[in-house]
């Protein structure tokens, strides 16, 4: 079955560490997105990529980095520069310029310990 | 800038009742699409319904229907015969052809009581 997979489901980070969240899709979607969700709040866009080897900053890119070396994969690195990284992270994908909406992964809960 | 506003942070209704969630948006675009997404306690985002702005007819998916008022820039979601499984956060979202991105509302937490 086609879908989008995020791993791990739960992730713990020590202060000063970088961590990488995985997002893989087998839907042949061109575009991929990373969102951050804080308790009781909506989705805020971190980064997005519409084609391989290209990505754009979203509204809250500071302290995060991404890569898009393969169409299927769009990993997100939460760097030590992100001062408040504890949140729920959602990855999504879609066809480029497609108005059918996004398909979402099941999310990663990141906690700083 | 385009914005999406959901004015009801939280709502609760009894099982089997009908509930309407509000959403308004602001845009100068003429061609766009509107969505309602559901996020249950599992936190998986699920597409509920989609509306094309150039279509007069309101979209319907089983118990879910929308009331799309283009002139008023309003896009409400009606859930009929509500079920316990409808308990979730509901997000309204807006998509423009000009930048190919979804703009999200802050969400409404819907609780269905037995």
mmCIF file of C-alpha atoms in Angstrom:
data_model
loop_
_atom_site.group_PDB
_atom_site.id
_atom_site.type_symbol
_atom_site.label_atom_id
_atom_site.label_comp_id
_atom_site.label_asym_id
_atom_site.label_seq_id
_atom_site.Cartn_x
_atom_site.Cartn_y
_atom_site.Cartn_z
ATOM 1 C CA UNK A 1 0.000 0.000 0.000
ATOM 2 C CA UNK A 2 1.203 3.481 -0.796
ATOM 3 C CA UNK A 3 1.710 5.878 2.017
ATOM 4 C CA UNK A 4 3.983 8.139 3.953
ATOM 5 C CA UNK A 5 6.056 6.844 6.857
ATOM 6 C CA UNK A 6 7.542 8.860 9.656
ATOM 7 C CA UNK A 7 10.030 7.453 12.111
ATOM 8 C CA UNK A 8 10.564 7.227 14.936
ATOM 9 C CA UNK A 9 7.182 7.711 16.547
ATOM 10 C CA UNK A 10 8.799 9.067 19.736
ATOM 11 C CA UNK A 11 12.198 10.727 19.989
ATOM 12 C CA UNK A 12 14.086 12.112 22.943
ATOM 13 C CA UNK A 13 16.816 14.673 22.570
ATOM 14 C CA UNK A 14 19.335 15.898 25.071
ATOM 15 C CA UNK A 15 20.179 19.555 25.262
ATOM 16 C CA UNK A 16 22.697 20.540 22.578
ATOM 17 C CA UNK A 17 22.110 17.504 20.378
ATOM 18 C CA UNK A 18 21.042 17.412 16.781
ATOM 19 C CA UNK A 19 18.401 14.853 15.890
ATOM 20 C CA UNK A 20 17.002 13.765 12.545
ATOM 21 C CA UNK A 21 13.394 12.838 11.853
ATOM 22 C CA UNK A 22 12.736 10.536 8.940
ATOM 23 C CA UNK A 23 9.982 10.933 6.341
ATOM 24 C CA UNK A 24 9.605 8.502 3.450
ATOM 25 C CA UNK A 25 6.807 8.262 0.889
ATOM 26 C CA UNK A 26 6.045 5.750 -1.860
ATOM 27 C CA UNK A 27 3.212 7.710 -3.442
ATOM 28 C CA UNK A 28 5.397 9.151 -6.200
ATOM 29 C CA UNK A 29 4.549 12.605 -4.874
ATOM 30 C CA UNK A 30 6.724 15.475 -6.000
ATOM 31 C CA UNK A 31 6.258 17.809 -3.059
ATOM 32 C CA UNK A 32 6.962 17.175 0.620
ATOM 33 C CA UNK A 33 6.375 19.301 3.691
ATOM 34 C CA UNK A 34 7.352 19.475 7.334
ATOM 35 C CA UNK A 35 5.026 20.957 9.925
ATOM 36 C CA UNK A 36 5.356 21.591 13.622
ATOM 37 C CA UNK A 37 2.342 21.297 15.909
ATOM 38 C CA UNK A 38 2.316 22.534 19.496
ATOM 39 C CA UNK A 39 -0.365 21.533 22.023
ATOM 40 C CA UNK A 40 -3.754 22.940 21.137
ATOM 41 C CA UNK A 41 -2.399 24.758 18.123
ATOM 42 C CA UNK A 42 -2.528 24.491 14.388
ATOM 43 C CA UNK A 43 0.161 23.542 11.934
ATOM 44 C CA UNK A 44 3.168 25.728 11.248
ATOM 45 C CA UNK A 45 5.249 25.140 8.145
ATOM 46 C CA UNK A 46 8.947 24.522 8.727
ATOM 47 C CA UNK A 47 10.279 23.612 5.278
ATOM 48 C CA UNK A 48 8.909 22.345 2.011
ATOM 49 C CA UNK A 49 10.316 20.868 -1.162
ATOM 50 C CA UNK A 50 8.562 20.800 -4.504
ATOM 51 C CA UNK A 51 11.256 18.955 -6.460
ATOM 52 C CA UNK A 52 14.359 16.929 -5.710
ATOM 53 C CA UNK A 53 17.441 18.921 -4.683
ATOM 54 C CA UNK A 54 15.385 22.011 -3.955
ATOM 55 C CA UNK A 55 13.635 23.177 -0.803
ATOM 56 C CA UNK A 56 12.231 26.384 0.649
ATOM 57 C CA UNK A 57 11.954 27.816 4.140
ATOM 58 C CA UNK A 58 8.548 27.958 5.701
ATOM 59 C CA UNK A 59 7.344 30.223 8.480
ATOM 60 C CA UNK A 60 9.512 28.790 11.288
ATOM 61 C CA UNK A 61 12.684 27.415 9.630
ATOM 62 C CA UNK A 62 15.172 28.744 12.194
ATOM 63 C CA UNK A 63 16.927 25.918 14.026
ATOM 64 C CA UNK A 64 15.910 23.305 11.457
ATOM 65 C CA UNK A 65 17.524 21.908 8.310
ATOM 66 C CA UNK A 66 16.369 19.553 5.560
ATOM 67 C CA UNK A 67 17.635 17.733 2.506
ATOM 68 C CA UNK A 68 15.889 16.320 -0.556
ATOM 69 C CA UNK A 69 18.331 14.030 -2.301
ATOM 70 C CA UNK A 70 15.670 11.520 -3.335
ATOM 71 C CA UNK A 71 12.080 12.012 -4.357
ATOM 72 C CA UNK A 72 10.934 9.560 -1.700
ATOM 73 C CA UNK A 73 12.749 11.053 1.255
ATOM 74 C CA UNK A 74 12.683 14.385 3.089
ATOM 75 C CA UNK A 75 14.493 14.142 6.453
ATOM 76 C CA UNK A 76 14.278 16.957 8.975
ATOM 77 C CA UNK A 77 17.161 17.753 11.320
ATOM 78 C CA UNK A 78 16.371 19.606 14.508
ATOM 79 C CA UNK A 79 19.587 21.356 15.416
ATOM 80 C CA UNK A 80 20.847 22.567 18.769
ATOM 81 C CA UNK A 81 19.996 26.084 17.580
ATOM 82 C CA UNK A 82 16.299 25.285 17.952
ATOM 83 C CA UNK A 83 15.664 26.519 21.484
ATOM 84 C CA UNK A 84 12.265 24.974 22.034
ATOM 85 C CA UNK A 85 12.116 21.778 19.985
ATOM 86 C CA UNK A 86 9.617 19.825 22.061
ATOM 87 C CA UNK A 87 6.633 19.401 19.749
ATOM 88 C CA UNK A 88 4.789 17.058 17.431
ATOM 89 C CA UNK A 89 6.195 16.988 13.898
ATOM 90 C CA UNK A 90 4.131 16.066 10.874
ATOM 91 C CA UNK A 91 5.399 15.275 7.395
ATOM 92 C CA UNK A 92 3.124 15.521 4.356
ATOM 93 C CA UNK A 93 3.355 15.022 0.617
ATOM 94 C CA UNK A 94 1.427 15.900 -2.521
ATOM 95 C CA UNK A 95 1.756 16.031 -6.280
ATOM 96 C CA UNK A 96 3.323 19.292 -7.404
ATOM 97 C CA UNK A 97 0.708 21.969 -8.022
ATOM 98 C CA UNK A 98 -1.960 19.470 -7.086
ATOM 99 C CA UNK A 99 -5.109 20.752 -5.431
ATOM 100 C CA UNK A 100 -6.241 17.401 -4.070
ATOM 101 C CA UNK A 101 -4.756 18.061 -0.653
ATOM 102 C CA UNK A 102 -1.895 16.521 1.233
ATOM 103 C CA UNK A 103 -1.265 13.024 2.529
ATOM 104 C CA UNK A 104 0.165 12.991 6.033
ATOM 105 C CA UNK A 105 2.412 10.697 7.981
ATOM 106 C CA UNK A 106 1.530 9.635 11.504
ATOM 107 C CA UNK A 107 3.942 12.078 13.113
ATOM 108 C CA UNK A 108 6.937 12.115 15.444
ATOM 109 C CA UNK A 109 6.740 13.347 19.001
ATOM 110 C CA UNK A 110 10.061 14.992 19.950
ATOM 111 C CA UNK A 111 10.844 15.665 23.589
ATOM 112 C CA UNK A 112 13.881 17.403 25.025
ATOM 113 C CA UNK A 113 15.167 15.691 28.175
ATOM 114 C CA UNK B 1 -1.899 37.787 2.911
ATOM 115 C CA UNK B 2 -4.279 34.867 2.944
ATOM 116 C CA UNK B 3 -5.645 33.854 6.336
ATOM 117 C CA UNK B 4 -7.974 31.190 7.659
ATOM 118 C CA UNK B 5 -9.962 31.770 10.854
ATOM 119 C CA UNK B 6 -11.717 29.181 12.961
ATOM 120 C CA UNK B 7 -13.566 31.092 15.642
ATOM 121 C CA UNK B 8 -14.578 28.133 17.809
ATOM 122 C CA UNK B 9 -11.620 26.746 19.804
ATOM 123 C CA UNK B 10 -13.740 23.958 21.280
ATOM 124 C CA UNK B 11 -17.223 22.507 20.884
ATOM 125 C CA UNK B 12 -19.073 19.589 22.390
ATOM 126 C CA UNK B 13 -22.319 17.895 21.431
ATOM 127 C CA UNK B 14 -24.217 14.776 22.329
ATOM 128 C CA UNK B 15 -23.870 11.688 20.187
ATOM 129 C CA UNK B 16 -26.323 11.629 17.234
ATOM 130 C CA UNK B 17 -26.704 15.410 17.217
ATOM 131 C CA UNK B 18 -25.742 17.628 14.299
ATOM 132 C CA UNK B 19 -22.865 20.058 14.732
ATOM 133 C CA UNK B 20 -21.512 22.837 12.532
ATOM 134 C CA UNK B 21 -17.923 24.054 12.642
ATOM 135 C CA UNK B 22 -17.164 27.519 11.319
ATOM 136 C CA UNK B 23 -14.369 28.667 9.056
ATOM 137 C CA UNK B 24 -13.790 31.973 7.327
ATOM 138 C CA UNK B 25 -10.946 32.923 5.066
ATOM 139 C CA UNK B 26 -9.538 35.993 3.446
ATOM 140 C CA UNK B 27 -8.151 36.063 -0.071
ATOM 141 C CA UNK B 28 -8.195 38.095 -3.231
ATOM 142 C CA UNK B 29 -7.666 34.984 -5.347
ATOM 143 C CA UNK B 30 -10.449 33.814 -7.601
ATOM 144 C CA UNK B 31 -9.393 30.196 -8.006
ATOM 145 C CA UNK B 32 -8.724 28.198 -4.876
ATOM 146 C CA UNK B 33 -9.694 25.103 -2.944
ATOM 147 C CA UNK B 34 -10.890 24.570 0.594
ATOM 148 C CA UNK B 35 -10.431 21.572 2.842
ATOM 149 C CA UNK B 36 -11.481 20.195 6.164
ATOM 150 C CA UNK B 37 -9.037 17.843 7.881
ATOM 151 C CA UNK B 38 -9.676 15.765 10.966
ATOM 152 C CA UNK B 39 -7.020 14.926 13.562
ATOM 153 C CA UNK B 40 -8.286 12.317 16.050
ATOM 154 C CA UNK B 41 -6.437 11.506 19.300
ATOM 155 C CA UNK B 42 -4.096 9.258 17.282
ATOM 156 C CA UNK B 43 -2.905 12.548 15.693
ATOM 157 C CA UNK B 44 -3.125 11.167 12.160
ATOM 158 C CA UNK B 45 -4.355 13.924 9.844
ATOM 159 C CA UNK B 46 -7.221 12.720 7.687
ATOM 160 C CA UNK B 47 -8.824 14.569 4.787
ATOM 161 C CA UNK B 48 -12.547 14.909 5.419
ATOM 162 C CA UNK B 49 -13.827 16.964 2.525
ATOM 163 C CA UNK B 50 -12.664 19.185 -0.326
ATOM 164 C CA UNK B 51 -14.427 22.070 -2.087
ATOM 165 C CA UNK B 52 -13.473 23.767 -5.341
ATOM 166 C CA UNK B 53 -14.166 27.497 -5.225
ATOM 167 C CA UNK B 54 -15.527 27.662 -8.758
ATOM 168 C CA UNK B 55 -18.175 25.045 -7.997
ATOM 169 C CA UNK B 56 -21.484 26.307 -6.654
ATOM 170 C CA UNK B 57 -22.528 22.929 -5.351
ATOM 171 C CA UNK B 58 -21.564 22.175 -1.769
ATOM 172 C CA UNK B 59 -19.392 19.106 -1.292
ATOM 173 C CA UNK B 60 -20.741 16.132 0.637
ATOM 174 C CA UNK B 61 -19.070 13.003 1.986
ATOM 175 C CA UNK B 62 -21.501 10.718 3.787
ATOM 176 C CA UNK B 63 -22.360 12.445 7.115
ATOM 177 C CA UNK B 64 -20.060 15.389 6.364
ATOM 178 C CA UNK B 65 -21.166 18.327 4.274
ATOM 179 C CA UNK B 66 -20.075 21.898 3.789
ATOM 180 C CA UNK B 67 -21.849 25.209 3.443
ATOM 181 C CA UNK B 68 -19.658 27.193 1.081
ATOM 182 C CA UNK B 69 -20.532 30.881 0.800
ATOM 183 C CA UNK B 70 -17.995 32.349 -1.603
ATOM 184 C CA UNK B 71 -19.089 35.958 -1.341
ATOM 185 C CA UNK B 72 -18.975 35.802 2.429
ATOM 186 C CA UNK B 73 -15.727 33.785 2.337
ATOM 187 C CA UNK B 74 -17.231 31.227 4.639
ATOM 188 C CA UNK B 75 -16.716 27.460 4.607
ATOM 189 C CA UNK B 76 -18.496 25.673 7.450
ATOM 190 C CA UNK B 77 -18.510 21.920 8.076
ATOM 191 C CA UNK B 78 -21.674 20.150 9.145
ATOM 192 C CA UNK B 79 -21.481 16.740 10.767
ATOM 193 C CA UNK B 80 -24.808 14.934 10.901
ATOM 194 C CA UNK B 81 -25.664 12.085 13.266
ATOM 195 C CA UNK B 82 -22.404 12.652 15.138
ATOM 196 C CA UNK B 83 -20.569 9.611 16.434
ATOM 197 C CA UNK B 84 -18.056 9.102 19.226
ATOM 198 C CA UNK B 85 -15.394 8.506 16.573
ATOM 199 C CA UNK B 86 -15.902 12.047 15.309
ATOM 200 C CA UNK B 87 -14.142 13.350 18.427
ATOM 201 C CA UNK B 88 -11.081 15.114 17.026
ATOM 202 C CA UNK B 89 -9.443 18.393 16.151
ATOM 203 C CA UNK B 90 -10.837 19.754 12.909
ATOM 204 C CA UNK B 91 -8.744 22.022 10.733
ATOM 205 C CA UNK B 92 -9.931 24.201 7.887
ATOM 206 C CA UNK B 93 -7.369 24.826 5.133
ATOM 207 C CA UNK B 94 -7.114 26.910 1.995
ATOM 208 C CA UNK B 95 -5.095 26.140 -1.131
ATOM 209 C CA UNK B 96 -4.208 28.586 -3.877
ATOM 210 C CA UNK B 97 -3.017 27.813 -7.354
ATOM 211 C CA UNK B 98 -0.616 30.732 -7.158
ATOM 212 C CA UNK B 99 1.717 29.256 -4.517
ATOM 213 C CA UNK B 100 0.567 25.630 -4.240
ATOM 214 C CA UNK B 101 0.515 25.602 -0.455
ATOM 215 C CA UNK B 102 -2.091 24.961 2.185
ATOM 216 C CA UNK B 103 -2.896 27.764 4.617
ATOM 217 C CA UNK B 104 -4.249 26.405 7.889
ATOM 218 C CA UNK B 105 -6.695 27.570 10.504
ATOM 219 C CA UNK B 106 -5.919 27.092 14.201
ATOM 220 C CA UNK B 107 -8.384 24.236 14.572
ATOM 221 C CA UNK B 108 -11.556 23.426 16.506
ATOM 222 C CA UNK B 109 -11.563 20.712 19.124
ATOM 223 C CA UNK B 110 -14.789 18.736 18.797
ATOM 224 C CA UNK B 111 -15.922 16.439 21.588
ATOM 225 C CA UNK B 112 -18.800 14.020 21.038
ATOM 226 C CA UNK B 113 -20.373 13.004 24.340
ATOM 227 C CA UNK B 114 -22.094 9.631 24.811
#
